[in-house]
PDB file with SEQRES, HELIX, SHEET and CRYST1 records, atoms N, CA, C and O in Angstrom:
SEQRES   1 A   72  MET THR ILE GLN LYS ALA GLY LEU ASP GLU GLU LYS VAL          
SEQRES   2 A   72  LEU ASN THR ILE LYS THR GLY ALA ALA GLY SER TRP SER          
SEQRES   3 A   72  LEU SER ASN LEU ALA PRO ARG MET ILE LYS GLY ASP PHE          
SEQRES   4 A   72  ALA PRO GLY PHE TYR VAL LYS HIS PHE VAL LYS ASP MET          
SEQRES   5 A   72  SER THR ALA LEU SER GLU ALA GLU ASN MET GLY PHE GLU          
SEQRES   6 A   72  THR PRO GLY LEU LYS ILE SER                                  
HELIX    1 AA1 GLU A   10  ILE A   17  1                                   8    
HELIX    2 AA2 TRP A   25  LEU A   30  1                                   6    
HELIX    3 AA3 PRO A   32  ILE A   35  1                                   4    
HELIX    4 AA4 VAL A   45  ASN A   61  1                                  17    
CRYST1    1.000    1.000    1.000  90.00  90.00  90.00 P 1           1          
ATOM      1  N   MET A   1      62.429 -48.053 -82.154  1.00  0.00           N  
ATOM      2  CA  MET A   1      63.370 -48.469 -81.229  1.00  0.00           C  
ATOM      3  C   MET A   1      64.391 -48.571 -82.182  1.00  0.00           C  
ATOM      4  O   MET A   1      64.163 -48.995 -83.315  1.00  0.00           O  
ATOM      5  N   THR A   2      65.672 -48.159 -81.749  1.00  0.00           N  
ATOM      6  CA  THR A   2      66.941 -48.075 -82.816  1.00  0.00           C  
ATOM      7  C   THR A   2      67.729 -49.830 -82.325  1.00  0.00           C  
ATOM      8  O   THR A   2      67.564 -50.601 -81.379  1.00  0.00           O  
ATOM      9  N   ILE A   3      68.577 -49.823 -83.541  1.00  0.00           N  
ATOM     10  CA  ILE A   3      69.366 -51.244 -83.285  1.00  0.00           C  
ATOM     11  C   ILE A   3      70.306 -51.016 -82.187  1.00  0.00           C  
ATOM     12  O   ILE A   3      70.586 -52.114 -81.706  1.00  0.00           O  
ATOM     13  N   GLN A   4      70.859 -50.156 -81.638  1.00  0.00           N  
ATOM     14  CA  GLN A   4      71.259 -49.876 -80.475  1.00  0.00           C  
ATOM     15  C   GLN A   4      70.486 -50.251 -79.004  1.00  0.00           C  
ATOM     16  O   GLN A   4      70.837 -50.910 -78.026  1.00  0.00           O  
ATOM     17  N   LYS A   5      69.498 -49.641 -79.283  1.00  0.00           N  
ATOM     18  CA  LYS A   5      68.463 -49.586 -77.922  1.00  0.00           C  
ATOM     19  C   LYS A   5      67.866 -51.117 -77.799  1.00  0.00           C  
ATOM     20  O   LYS A   5      67.587 -51.576 -76.691  1.00  0.00           O  
ATOM     21  N   ALA A   6      67.690 -51.868 -78.995  1.00  0.00           N  
ATOM     22  CA  ALA A   6      67.437 -53.221 -78.862  1.00  0.00           C  
ATOM     23  C   ALA A   6      68.692 -53.905 -78.434  1.00  0.00           C  
ATOM     24  O   ALA A   6      68.420 -55.055 -78.090  1.00  0.00           O  
ATOM     25  N   GLY A   7      69.789 -53.674 -78.339  1.00  0.00           N  
ATOM     26  CA  GLY A   7      71.198 -54.213 -78.029  1.00  0.00           C  
ATOM     27  C   GLY A   7      71.722 -55.048 -79.194  1.00  0.00           C  
ATOM     28  O   GLY A   7      72.505 -55.986 -79.046  1.00  0.00           O  
ATOM     29  N   LEU A   8      71.231 -54.637 -80.364  1.00  0.00           N  
ATOM     30  CA  LEU A   8      71.807 -55.348 -81.289  1.00  0.00           C  
ATOM     31  C   LEU A   8      73.108 -54.973 -81.959  1.00  0.00           C  
ATOM     32  O   LEU A   8      73.518 -53.852 -81.662  1.00  0.00           O  
ATOM     33  N   ASP A   9      73.826 -55.660 -82.781  1.00  0.00           N  
ATOM     34  CA  ASP A   9      75.116 -55.352 -83.227  1.00  0.00           C  
ATOM     35  C   ASP A   9      74.895 -54.875 -84.728  1.00  0.00           C  
ATOM     36  O   ASP A   9      74.619 -55.740 -85.559  1.00  0.00           O  
ATOM     37  N   GLU A  10      74.988 -53.709 -85.072  1.00  0.00           N  
ATOM     38  CA  GLU A  10      74.650 -52.939 -86.508  1.00  0.00           C  
ATOM     39  C   GLU A  10      75.198 -53.516 -87.502  1.00  0.00           C  
ATOM     40  O   GLU A  10      74.628 -53.471 -88.592  1.00  0.00           O  
ATOM     41  N   GLU A  11      76.636 -54.301 -87.327  1.00  0.00           N  
ATOM     42  CA  GLU A  11      77.205 -54.849 -88.463  1.00  0.00           C  
ATOM     43  C   GLU A  11      76.721 -56.500 -88.648  1.00  0.00           C  
ATOM     44  O   GLU A  11      76.757 -57.121 -89.711  1.00  0.00           O  
ATOM     45  N   LYS A  12      76.341 -56.939 -87.551  1.00  0.00           N  
ATOM     46  CA  LYS A  12      75.529 -58.323 -88.092  1.00  0.00           C  
ATOM     47  C   LYS A  12      74.162 -58.058 -88.366  1.00  0.00           C  
ATOM     48  O   LYS A  12      73.667 -58.943 -89.065  1.00  0.00           O  
ATOM     49  N   VAL A  13      73.458 -57.235 -88.086  1.00  0.00           N  
ATOM     50  CA  VAL A  13      72.225 -57.042 -88.676  1.00  0.00           C  
ATOM     51  C   VAL A  13      72.353 -56.602 -89.911  1.00  0.00           C  
ATOM     52  O   VAL A  13      71.543 -57.107 -90.689  1.00  0.00           O  
ATOM     53  N   LEU A  14      73.078 -55.847 -90.359  1.00  0.00           N  
ATOM     54  CA  LEU A  14      73.517 -55.592 -91.868  1.00  0.00           C  
ATOM     55  C   LEU A  14      73.643 -56.956 -92.632  1.00  0.00           C  
ATOM     56  O   LEU A  14      72.940 -57.422 -93.528  1.00  0.00           O  
ATOM     57  N   ASN A  15      74.629 -57.395 -92.075  1.00  0.00           N  
ATOM     58  CA  ASN A  15      75.037 -58.934 -92.408  1.00  0.00           C  
ATOM     59  C   ASN A  15      73.947 -59.785 -93.084  1.00  0.00           C  
ATOM     60  O   ASN A  15      73.908 -60.369 -94.167  1.00  0.00           O  
ATOM     61  N   THR A  16      72.815 -59.611 -91.766  1.00  0.00           N  
ATOM     62  CA  THR A  16      71.844 -60.612 -92.014  1.00  0.00           C  
ATOM     63  C   THR A  16      70.741 -60.264 -93.029  1.00  0.00           C  
ATOM     64  O   THR A  16      70.143 -61.161 -93.625  1.00  0.00           O  
ATOM     65  N   ILE A  17      70.470 -58.949 -93.227  1.00  0.00           N  
ATOM     66  CA  ILE A  17      69.532 -58.591 -94.259  1.00  0.00           C  
ATOM     67  C   ILE A  17      69.804 -58.033 -95.397  1.00  0.00           C  
ATOM     68  O   ILE A  17      68.885 -57.671 -96.132  1.00  0.00           O  
ATOM     69  N   LYS A  18      71.352 -57.837 -95.804  1.00  0.00           N  
ATOM     70  CA  LYS A  18      71.801 -57.383 -97.201  1.00  0.00           C  
ATOM     71  C   LYS A  18      71.878 -58.513 -97.856  1.00  0.00           C  
ATOM     72  O   LYS A  18      72.569 -58.277 -98.847  1.00  0.00           O  
ATOM     73  N   THR A  19      71.572 -59.543 -97.855  1.00  0.00           N  
ATOM     74  CA  THR A  19      71.716 -60.386 -98.850  1.00  0.00           C  
ATOM     75  C   THR A  19      70.122 -61.165 -99.046  1.00  0.00           C  
ATOM     76  O   THR A  19      69.951 -61.993 -99.940  1.00  0.00           O  
ATOM     77  N   GLY A  20      69.161 -60.822 -98.211  1.00  0.00           N  
ATOM     78  CA  GLY A  20      67.991 -61.410 -98.149  1.00  0.00           C  
ATOM     79  C   GLY A  20      67.207 -60.780 -99.325  1.00  0.00           C  
ATOM     80  O   GLY A  20      67.771 -60.515-100.386  1.00  0.00           O  
ATOM     81  N   ALA A  21      65.713 -60.517 -99.081  1.00  0.00           N  
ATOM     82  CA  ALA A  21      64.794 -59.781 -99.808  1.00  0.00           C  
ATOM     83  C   ALA A  21      65.048 -58.426 -99.564  1.00  0.00           C  
ATOM     84  O   ALA A  21      64.744 -57.696-100.507  1.00  0.00           O  
ATOM     85  N   ALA A  22      65.480 -57.917 -98.655  1.00  0.00           N  
ATOM     86  CA  ALA A  22      65.673 -56.554 -98.230  1.00  0.00           C  
ATOM     87  C   ALA A  22      66.960 -55.944 -98.843  1.00  0.00           C  
ATOM     88  O   ALA A  22      67.218 -54.742 -98.907  1.00  0.00           O  
ATOM     89  N   GLY A  23      67.620 -56.832 -99.222  1.00  0.00           N  
ATOM     90  CA  GLY A  23      69.042 -56.553 -99.735  1.00  0.00           C  
ATOM     91  C   GLY A  23      69.059 -55.289-101.254  1.00  0.00           C  
ATOM     92  O   GLY A  23      68.196 -55.347-102.130  1.00  0.00           O  
ATOM     93  N   SER A  24      69.906 -54.518-101.261  1.00  0.00           N  
ATOM     94  CA  SER A  24      70.045 -53.480-102.500  1.00  0.00           C  
ATOM     95  C   SER A  24      71.402 -53.075-102.487  1.00  0.00           C  
ATOM     96  O   SER A  24      72.197 -53.436-101.620  1.00  0.00           O  
ATOM     97  N   TRP A  25      71.727 -52.201-103.601  1.00  0.00           N  
ATOM     98  CA  TRP A  25      72.847 -51.675-103.756  1.00  0.00           C  
ATOM     99  C   TRP A  25      72.952 -50.859-102.565  1.00  0.00           C  
ATOM    100  O   TRP A  25      73.858 -51.108-101.769  1.00  0.00           O  
ATOM    101  N   SER A  26      71.970 -49.719-102.295  1.00  0.00           N  
ATOM    102  CA  SER A  26      72.256 -49.047-101.122  1.00  0.00           C  
ATOM    103  C   SER A  26      72.379 -49.576 -99.810  1.00  0.00           C  
ATOM    104  O   SER A  26      73.212 -49.158 -99.006  1.00  0.00           O  
ATOM    105  N   LEU A  27      71.888 -50.126 -99.668  1.00  0.00           N  
ATOM    106  CA  LEU A  27      71.798 -51.082 -98.285  1.00  0.00           C  
ATOM    107  C   LEU A  27      73.439 -51.572 -98.166  1.00  0.00           C  
ATOM    108  O   LEU A  27      74.124 -51.273 -97.188  1.00  0.00           O  
ATOM    109  N   SER A  28      73.901 -52.291 -99.205  1.00  0.00           N  
ATOM    110  CA  SER A  28      75.296 -52.769 -99.351  1.00  0.00           C  
ATOM    111  C   SER A  28      76.313 -52.149 -99.228  1.00  0.00           C  
ATOM    112  O   SER A  28      77.283 -52.518 -98.567  1.00  0.00           O  
ATOM    113  N   ASN A  29      76.195 -50.900 -99.988  1.00  0.00           N  
ATOM    114  CA  ASN A  29      77.291 -49.701-100.048  1.00  0.00           C  
ATOM    115  C   ASN A  29      77.126 -48.674 -99.368  1.00  0.00           C  
ATOM    116  O   ASN A  29      78.112 -47.954 -99.209  1.00  0.00           O  
ATOM    117  N   LEU A  30      75.895 -48.300 -98.781  1.00  0.00           N  
ATOM    118  CA  LEU A  30      75.867 -46.915 -98.310  1.00  0.00           C  
ATOM    119  C   LEU A  30      75.565 -47.264 -96.426  1.00  0.00           C  
ATOM    120  O   LEU A  30      75.848 -46.488 -95.513  1.00  0.00           O  
ATOM    121  N   ALA A  31      75.065 -48.346 -96.317  1.00  0.00           N  
ATOM    122  CA  ALA A  31      74.872 -48.749 -94.726  1.00  0.00           C  
ATOM    123  C   ALA A  31      76.074 -49.077 -93.925  1.00  0.00           C  
ATOM    124  O   ALA A  31      76.066 -48.929 -92.703  1.00  0.00           O  
ATOM    125  N   PRO A  32      77.192 -49.551 -94.622  1.00  0.00           N  
ATOM    126  CA  PRO A  32      78.302 -49.652 -93.774  1.00  0.00           C  
ATOM    127  C   PRO A  32      79.042 -48.208 -93.570  1.00  0.00           C  
ATOM    128  O   PRO A  32      79.601 -48.022 -92.489  1.00  0.00           O  
ATOM    129  N   ARG A  33      79.068 -47.333 -94.414  1.00  0.00           N  
ATOM    130  CA  ARG A  33      79.203 -46.070 -94.147  1.00  0.00           C  
ATOM    131  C   ARG A  33      78.278 -45.054 -93.296  1.00  0.00           C  
ATOM    132  O   ARG A  33      78.517 -43.872 -93.048  1.00  0.00           O  
ATOM    133  N   MET A  34      77.176 -45.814 -92.920  1.00  0.00           N  
ATOM    134  CA  MET A  34      76.476 -44.806 -92.011  1.00  0.00           C  
ATOM    135  C   MET A  34      76.969 -45.411 -90.522  1.00  0.00           C  
ATOM    136  O   MET A  34      77.285 -44.849 -89.473  1.00  0.00           O  
ATOM    137  N   ILE A  35      76.891 -46.760 -90.906  1.00  0.00           N  
ATOM    138  CA  ILE A  35      77.302 -47.414 -89.192  1.00  0.00           C  
ATOM    139  C   ILE A  35      78.761 -46.741 -88.733  1.00  0.00           C  
ATOM    140  O   ILE A  35      79.077 -46.598 -87.552  1.00  0.00           O  
ATOM    141  N   LYS A  36      79.533 -46.382 -89.783  1.00  0.00           N  
ATOM    142  CA  LYS A  36      80.800 -45.778 -89.393  1.00  0.00           C  
ATOM    143  C   LYS A  36      80.516 -44.172 -88.870  1.00  0.00           C  
ATOM    144  O   LYS A  36      81.457 -43.606 -88.312  1.00  0.00           O  
ATOM    145  N   GLY A  37      79.419 -43.544 -89.020  1.00  0.00           N  
ATOM    146  CA  GLY A  37      78.965 -42.248 -88.924  1.00  0.00           C  
ATOM    147  C   GLY A  37      79.549 -41.297 -90.230  1.00  0.00           C  
ATOM    148  O   GLY A  37      79.851 -40.114 -90.072  1.00  0.00           O  
ATOM    149  N   ASP A  38      79.646 -41.926 -91.391  1.00  0.00           N  
ATOM    150  CA  ASP A  38      80.100 -41.192 -92.454  1.00  0.00           C  
ATOM    151  C   ASP A  38      78.792 -40.940 -93.304  1.00  0.00           C  
ATOM    152  O   ASP A  38      78.320 -41.833 -94.007  1.00  0.00           O  
ATOM    153  N   PHE A  39      78.171 -39.558 -93.200  1.00  0.00           N  
ATOM    154  CA  PHE A  39      77.135 -39.482 -93.789  1.00  0.00           C  
ATOM    155  C   PHE A  39      77.149 -38.320 -95.110  1.00  0.00           C  
ATOM    156  O   PHE A  39      76.249 -37.570 -95.489  1.00  0.00           O  
ATOM    157  N   ALA A  40      78.261 -38.470 -95.520  1.00  0.00           N  
ATOM    158  CA  ALA A  40      78.562 -37.571 -96.758  1.00  0.00           C  
ATOM    159  C   ALA A  40      77.779 -38.025 -97.809  1.00  0.00           C  
ATOM    160  O   ALA A  40      77.667 -39.223 -98.065  1.00  0.00           O  
ATOM    161  N   PRO A  41      77.100 -36.934 -98.580  1.00  0.00           N  
ATOM    162  CA  PRO A  41      76.585 -37.709 -99.693  1.00  0.00           C  
ATOM    163  C   PRO A  41      77.063 -38.830-100.895  1.00  0.00           C  
ATOM    164  O   PRO A  41      78.175 -38.873-101.421  1.00  0.00           O  
ATOM    165  N   GLY A  42      76.177 -39.508-101.107  1.00  0.00           N  
ATOM    166  CA  GLY A  42      76.738 -40.569-102.091  1.00  0.00           C  
ATOM    167  C   GLY A  42      76.219 -39.974-103.487  1.00  0.00           C  
ATOM    168  O   GLY A  42      76.890 -40.268-104.477  1.00  0.00           O  
ATOM    169  N   PHE A  43      75.156 -39.214-103.650  1.00  0.00           N  
ATOM    170  CA  PHE A  43      74.580 -38.797-104.840  1.00  0.00           C  
ATOM    171  C   PHE A  43      73.843 -37.726-104.823  1.00  0.00           C  
ATOM    172  O   PHE A  43      72.791 -37.888-104.204  1.00  0.00           O  
ATOM    173  N   TYR A  44      74.048 -36.365-105.412  1.00  0.00           N  
ATOM    174  CA  TYR A  44      73.351 -35.179-104.964  1.00  0.00           C  
ATOM    175  C   TYR A  44      72.154 -35.164-105.981  1.00  0.00           C  
ATOM    176  O   TYR A  44      71.909 -35.515-107.135  1.00  0.00           O  
ATOM    177  N   VAL A  45      71.452 -34.466-104.740  1.00  0.00           N  
ATOM    178  CA  VAL A  45      69.704 -34.376-105.272  1.00  0.00           C  
ATOM    179  C   VAL A  45      69.876 -33.702-106.679  1.00  0.00           C  
ATOM    180  O   VAL A  45      69.160 -34.245-107.519  1.00  0.00           O  
ATOM    181  N   LYS A  46      70.555 -32.768-107.112  1.00  0.00           N  
ATOM    182  CA  LYS A  46      70.747 -32.168-108.226  1.00  0.00           C  
ATOM    183  C   LYS A  46      70.704 -32.806-109.293  1.00  0.00           C  
ATOM    184  O   LYS A  46      70.177 -32.392-110.326  1.00  0.00           O  
ATOM    185  N   HIS A  47      71.432 -34.219-109.103  1.00  0.00           N  
ATOM    186  CA  HIS A  47      71.641 -35.063-110.441  1.00  0.00           C  
ATOM    187  C   HIS A  47      70.700 -35.897-110.737  1.00  0.00           C  
ATOM    188  O   HIS A  47      70.382 -36.259-111.870  1.00  0.00           O  
ATOM    189  N   PHE A  48      70.065 -36.339-109.363  1.00  0.00           N  
ATOM    190  CA  PHE A  48      68.909 -36.899-109.346  1.00  0.00           C  
ATOM    191  C   PHE A  48      67.638 -36.266-110.234  1.00  0.00           C  
ATOM    192  O   PHE A  48      67.053 -36.905-111.109  1.00  0.00           O  
ATOM    193  N   VAL A  49      67.360 -35.060-109.895  1.00  0.00           N  
ATOM    194  CA  VAL A  49      66.618 -34.143-110.449  1.00  0.00           C  
ATOM    195  C   VAL A  49      66.772 -34.049-112.259  1.00  0.00           C  
ATOM    196  O   VAL A  49      65.929 -34.119-113.154  1.00  0.00           O  
ATOM    197  N   LYS A  50      68.151 -33.876-112.263  1.00  0.00           N  
ATOM    198  CA  LYS A  50      68.398 -33.990-113.857  1.00  0.00           C  
ATOM    199  C   LYS A  50      68.164 -35.160-114.436  1.00  0.00           C  
ATOM    200  O   LYS A  50      67.868 -35.126-115.631  1.00  0.00           O  
ATOM    201  N   ASP A  51      68.229 -36.376-113.800  1.00  0.00           N  
ATOM    202  CA  ASP A  51      68.132 -37.552-114.440  1.00  0.00           C  
ATOM    203  C   ASP A  51      66.497 -37.866-114.539  1.00  0.00           C  
ATOM    204  O   ASP A  51      66.041 -38.635-115.385  1.00  0.00           O  
ATOM    205  N   MET A  52      65.716 -37.196-113.601  1.00  0.00           N  
ATOM    206  CA  MET A  52      64.271 -37.478-113.798  1.00  0.00           C  
ATOM    207  C   MET A  52      63.675 -36.546-114.706  1.00  0.00           C  
ATOM    208  O   MET A  52      62.528 -36.788-115.081  1.00  0.00           O  
ATOM    209  N   SER A  53      64.280 -35.483-115.140  1.00  0.00           N  
ATOM    210  CA  SER A  53      63.925 -34.550-115.965  1.00  0.00           C  
ATOM    211  C   SER A  53      64.118 -34.981-117.321  1.00  0.00           C  
ATOM    212  O   SER A  53      63.407 -34.699-118.285  1.00  0.00           O  
ATOM    213  N   THR A  54      65.204 -35.728-117.297  1.00  0.00           N  
ATOM    214  CA  THR A  54      65.412 -36.369-118.705  1.00  0.00           C  
ATOM    215  C   THR A  54      64.568 -37.458-119.172  1.00  0.00           C  
ATOM    216  O   THR A  54      64.224 -37.668-120.335  1.00  0.00           O  
ATOM    217  N   ALA A  55      64.222 -38.244-117.947  1.00  0.00           N  
ATOM    218  CA  ALA A  55      63.559 -39.425-117.955  1.00  0.00           C  
ATOM    219  C   ALA A  55      62.060 -38.964-118.404  1.00  0.00           C  
ATOM    220  O   ALA A  55      61.541 -39.365-119.446  1.00  0.00           O  
ATOM    221  N   LEU A  56      61.502 -38.174-117.593  1.00  0.00           N  
ATOM    222  CA  LEU A  56      60.368 -37.264-118.099  1.00  0.00           C  
ATOM    223  C   LEU A  56      60.032 -36.898-119.446  1.00  0.00           C  
ATOM    224  O   LEU A  56      58.947 -37.206-119.940  1.00  0.00           O  
ATOM    225  N   SER A  57      61.161 -36.075-120.232  1.00  0.00           N  
ATOM    226  CA  SER A  57      61.222 -35.367-121.380  1.00  0.00           C  
ATOM    227  C   SER A  57      60.920 -36.823-122.248  1.00  0.00           C  
ATOM    228  O   SER A  57      59.934 -36.895-122.981  1.00  0.00           O  
ATOM    229  N   GLU A  58      61.744 -37.818-122.110  1.00  0.00           N  
ATOM    230  CA  GLU A  58      62.143 -38.919-123.162  1.00  0.00           C  
ATOM    231  C   GLU A  58      60.605 -39.690-123.136  1.00  0.00           C  
ATOM    232  O   GLU A  58      60.128 -40.182-124.158  1.00  0.00           O  
ATOM    233  N   ALA A  59      60.027 -39.711-122.035  1.00  0.00           N  
ATOM    234  CA  ALA A  59      58.533 -40.652-121.954  1.00  0.00           C  
ATOM    235  C   ALA A  59      57.607 -39.736-122.405  1.00  0.00           C  
ATOM    236  O   ALA A  59      56.522 -40.138-122.826  1.00  0.00           O  
ATOM    237  N   GLU A  60      57.904 -38.451-122.374  1.00  0.00           N  
ATOM    238  CA  GLU A  60      56.810 -37.841-123.029  1.00  0.00           C  
ATOM    239  C   GLU A  60      57.014 -37.692-124.700  1.00  0.00           C  
ATOM    240  O   GLU A  60      56.019 -37.555-125.412  1.00  0.00           O  
ATOM    241  N   ASN A  61      58.259 -37.725-125.227  1.00  0.00           N  
ATOM    242  CA  ASN A  61      58.677 -37.778-126.678  1.00  0.00           C  
ATOM    243  C   ASN A  61      58.195 -39.261-126.945  1.00  0.00           C  
ATOM    244  O   ASN A  61      58.201 -39.509-128.150  1.00  0.00           O  
ATOM    245  N   MET A  62      57.857 -40.117-126.300  1.00  0.00           N  
ATOM    246  CA  MET A  62      57.294 -41.480-126.699  1.00  0.00           C  
ATOM    247  C   MET A  62      55.946 -41.638-126.362  1.00  0.00           C  
ATOM    248  O   MET A  62      55.415 -42.741-126.495  1.00  0.00           O  
ATOM    249  N   GLY A  63      55.381 -40.754-125.977  1.00  0.00           N  
ATOM    250  CA  GLY A  63      54.059 -40.898-125.425  1.00  0.00           C  
ATOM    251  C   GLY A  63      53.624 -41.665-124.230  1.00  0.00           C  
ATOM    252  O   GLY A  63      52.452 -41.933-123.966  1.00  0.00           O  
ATOM    253  N   PHE A  64      54.686 -42.001-123.514  1.00  0.00           N  
ATOM    254  CA  PHE A  64      54.321 -42.543-121.979  1.00  0.00           C  
ATOM    255  C   PHE A  64      53.681 -41.871-121.027  1.00  0.00           C  
ATOM    256  O   PHE A  64      53.945 -40.673-120.928  1.00  0.00           O  
ATOM    257  N   GLU A  65      52.893 -42.350-120.289  1.00  0.00           N  
ATOM    258  CA  GLU A  65      52.308 -41.643-119.186  1.00  0.00           C  
ATOM    259  C   GLU A  65      53.123 -41.995-118.044  1.00  0.00           C  
ATOM    260  O   GLU A  65      53.349 -43.164-117.734  1.00  0.00           O  
ATOM    261  N   THR A  66      53.678 -40.735-117.256  1.00  0.00           N  
ATOM    262  CA  THR A  66      54.583 -41.019-116.105  1.00  0.00           C  
ATOM    263  C   THR A  66      54.120 -40.094-115.052  1.00  0.00           C  
ATOM    264  O   THR A  66      54.807 -39.172-114.612  1.00  0.00           O  
ATOM    265  N   PRO A  67      52.689 -40.441-114.593  1.00  0.00           N  
ATOM    266  CA  PRO A  67      52.482 -39.520-113.224  1.00  0.00           C  
ATOM    267  C   PRO A  67      53.137 -39.660-112.328  1.00  0.00           C  
ATOM    268  O   PRO A  67      52.805 -38.875-111.440  1.00  0.00           O  
ATOM    269  N   GLY A  68      54.278 -40.532-111.950  1.00  0.00           N  
ATOM    270  CA  GLY A  68      54.996 -40.309-110.668  1.00  0.00           C  
ATOM    271  C   GLY A  68      56.086 -39.444-110.793  1.00  0.00           C  
ATOM    272  O   GLY A  68      56.722 -38.957-109.858  1.00  0.00           O  
ATOM    273  N   LEU A  69      56.278 -39.273-112.002  1.00  0.00           N  
ATOM    274  CA  LEU A  69      57.699 -38.392-112.461  1.00  0.00           C  
ATOM    275  C   LEU A  69      56.999 -36.761-112.510  1.00  0.00           C  
ATOM    276  O   LEU A  69      57.582 -35.857-111.911  1.00  0.00           O  
ATOM    277  N   LYS A  70      56.039 -36.558-113.079  1.00  0.00           N  
ATOM    278  CA  LYS A  70      55.247 -35.373-112.698  1.00  0.00           C  
ATOM    279  C   LYS A  70      55.087 -34.530-111.731  1.00  0.00           C  
ATOM    280  O   LYS A  70      55.075 -33.303-111.818  1.00  0.00           O  
ATOM    281  N   ILE A  71      54.922 -35.383-110.507  1.00  0.00           N  
ATOM    282  CA  ILE A  71      54.775 -34.675-109.114  1.00  0.00           C  
ATOM    283  C   ILE A  71      55.895 -34.009-108.986  1.00  0.00           C  
ATOM    284  O   ILE A  71      56.991 -34.377-109.407  1.00  0.00           O  
ATOM    285  N   SER A  72      55.576 -32.697-108.217  1.00  0.00           N  
ATOM    286  CA  SER A  72      56.755 -31.982-108.148  1.00  0.00           C  
ATOM    287  C   SER A  72      56.578 -31.375-106.649  1.00  0.00           C  
ATOM    288  O   SER A  72      57.446 -30.646-106.171  1.00  0.00           O  
TER     289      SER A  72                                                      
END                                                                             
């Protein structure tokens, strides 16, 4: 069920949950854009992949196990 189908106001729901335990940078910064219909990328996947590759390489250099990063 969507917020609209439930008859709830999207802005009020966002303001209610963004400061509680469910709050996050993404929720506070990206959700308002989505409510307005703006779905432009905020961070490109290619940058995420690059960052995770760097993290994996550095973890391996330090002898850390990072099984979640090795999943492809």
